[in-house]
PDB file of C-alpha atoms in Angstrom:
ATOM      1  CA  MET D  85     -14.304  -2.579  13.680  1.00 79.00           C
ATOM      2  CA  ASP D  86     -15.831   0.097  15.869  1.00 82.00           C
ATOM      3  CA  THR D  87     -12.196   1.336  16.635  1.00 86.00           C
ATOM      4  CA  LEU D  88     -11.747   1.976  12.966  1.00 89.00           C
ATOM      5  CA  PHE D  89     -14.428   4.342  12.544  1.00 89.00           C
ATOM      6  CA  HIS D  90     -12.615   6.604  15.329  1.00 89.00           C
ATOM      7  CA  GLN D  91      -9.231   6.061  14.274  1.00 91.00           C
ATOM      8  CA  PRO D  92      -9.160   4.651  10.521  1.00 93.00           C
ATOM      9  CA  VAL D  93      -5.471   4.556  10.144  1.00 94.00           C
ATOM     10  CA  VAL D  94      -3.789   1.940  12.663  1.00 96.00           C
ATOM     11  CA  THR D  95      -0.763  -0.218  13.259  1.00 97.00           C
ATOM     12  CA  VAL D  96      -0.779  -3.741  14.570  1.00 97.00           C
ATOM     13  CA  ASN D  97       0.087  -2.629  18.049  1.00 97.00           C
ATOM     14  CA  LYS D  98      -2.765  -0.263  17.991  1.00 96.00           C
ATOM     15  CA  ALA D  99      -5.082  -2.974  16.976  1.00 96.00           C
ATOM     16  CA  ALA D 100      -3.981  -5.430  19.580  1.00 97.00           C
ATOM     17  CA  GLU D 101      -4.743  -2.654  22.353  1.00 96.00           C
ATOM     18  CA  ALA D 102      -8.023  -2.158  20.744  1.00 94.00           C
ATOM     19  CA  ILE D 103      -8.955  -5.839  20.906  1.00 94.00           C
ATOM     20  CA  GLY D 104      -7.209  -6.899  23.964  1.00 96.00           C
ATOM     21  CA  ARG D 105      -5.338  -9.517  22.214  1.00 97.00           C
ATOM     22  CA  THR D 106      -1.670 -10.326  21.756  1.00 97.00           C
ATOM     23  CA  TYR D 107       0.589  -8.888  18.612  1.00 97.00           C
ATOM     24  CA  PRO D 108       0.220 -12.257  16.893  1.00 98.00           C
ATOM     25  CA  ALA D 109      -3.546 -12.333  17.191  1.00 98.00           C
ATOM     26  CA  ALA D 110      -3.870  -8.783  16.123  1.00 97.00           C
ATOM     27  CA  ASN D 111      -1.449  -9.304  13.203  1.00 97.00           C
ATOM     28  CA  GLN D 112      -3.551 -12.237  12.278  1.00 98.00           C
ATOM     29  CA  LEU D 113      -6.645 -10.353  12.289  1.00 96.00           C
ATOM     30  CA  VAL D 114      -5.112  -7.335  10.565  1.00 97.00           C
ATOM     31  CA  ALA D 115      -3.863  -9.663   7.657  1.00 97.00           C
ATOM     32  CA  GLU D 116      -7.532 -11.070   7.381  1.00 97.00           C
ATOM     33  CA  THR D 117      -8.872  -7.711   7.224  1.00 95.00           C
ATOM     34  CA  GLU D 118      -6.549  -6.692   4.745  1.00 96.00           C
ATOM     35  CA  ARG D 119      -7.096  -9.677   2.503  1.00 97.00           C
ATOM     36  CA  LEU D 120     -10.820  -8.773   2.480  1.00 96.00           C
ATOM     37  CA  GLY D 121     -10.014  -5.445   1.365  1.00 94.00           C
ATOM     38  CA  LEU D 122     -11.193  -3.560   4.335  1.00 95.00           C
ATOM     39  CA  LEU D 123      -7.697  -2.494   5.325  1.00 96.00           C
ATOM     40  CA  ARG D 124      -4.701  -1.274   3.068  1.00 95.00           C
ATOM     41  CA  GLU D 125      -1.204  -1.259   4.124  1.00 96.00           C
ATOM     42  CA  ILE D 126       0.379   2.169   3.054  1.00 94.00           C
ATOM     43  CA  THR D 127       4.029   2.229   4.230  1.00 95.00           C
ATOM     44  CA  GLY D 128       5.301  -0.452   1.848  1.00 94.00           C
ATOM     45  CA  GLN D 129       7.379  -1.793   4.838  1.00 92.00           C
ATOM     46  CA  VAL D 130       7.927  -5.126   6.604  1.00 90.00           C
ATOM     47  CA  ARG D 131       8.075  -3.701   9.965  1.00 91.00           C
ATOM     48  CA  ASN D 132       6.144  -0.956  11.650  1.00 92.00           C
ATOM     49  CA  ARG D 133       3.442  -1.059   8.975  1.00 96.00           C
ATOM     50  CA  ILE D 134       0.444   1.372   9.000  1.00 96.00           C
ATOM     51  CA  PHE D 135      -2.860   0.427   7.754  1.00 96.00           C
ATOM     52  CA  ARG D 136      -5.905   2.494   6.454  1.00 95.00           C
ATOM     53  CA  TYR D 137      -9.503   1.489   6.799  1.00 95.00           C
ATOM     54  CA  GLU D 138      -9.893   2.161   2.936  1.00 91.00           C
ATOM     55  CA  PRO D 139     -13.574   1.839   2.355  1.00 90.00           C
ATOM     56  CA  TYR D 140     -14.273   4.300   5.081  1.00 91.00           C
ATOM     57  CA  LEU D 141     -11.827   6.773   3.995  1.00 88.00           C
ATOM     58  CA  GLN D 142     -12.897   6.579   0.571  1.00 85.00           C
ATOM     59  CA  LEU D 143     -16.226   7.888   1.384  1.00 86.00           C
ATOM     60  CA  PHE D 144     -14.606  11.000   2.627  1.00 81.00           C
ATOM     61  CA  GLY D 145     -12.398  11.209  -0.581  1.00 78.00           C
ATOM     62  CA  GLU D 146     -15.418  11.183  -2.804  1.00 59.00           C
ATOM     63  CA  LEU D 147     -16.776  14.269  -0.831  1.00 52.00           C
ATOM     64  CA  ARG D 148     -14.016  16.556  -2.129  1.00 51.00           C
ATOM     65  CA  PRO D 149     -15.110  19.272  -4.619  1.00 50.00           C
TER      66      PRO D 149
END
């Protein structure tokens, strides 16, 4: 989660690097955080998906005039 504050847009590969785990383990973690509403997939693709740390980014969106 700390990594998401520094890089709020991630791929499963970046998540795997950040947590020091395999791609399947990171994919499972990403799926769970997506289910919880913390991450949102933004590409609409099956491969090379990109996820946003939605609640965090929404804070900045609310600051717009």
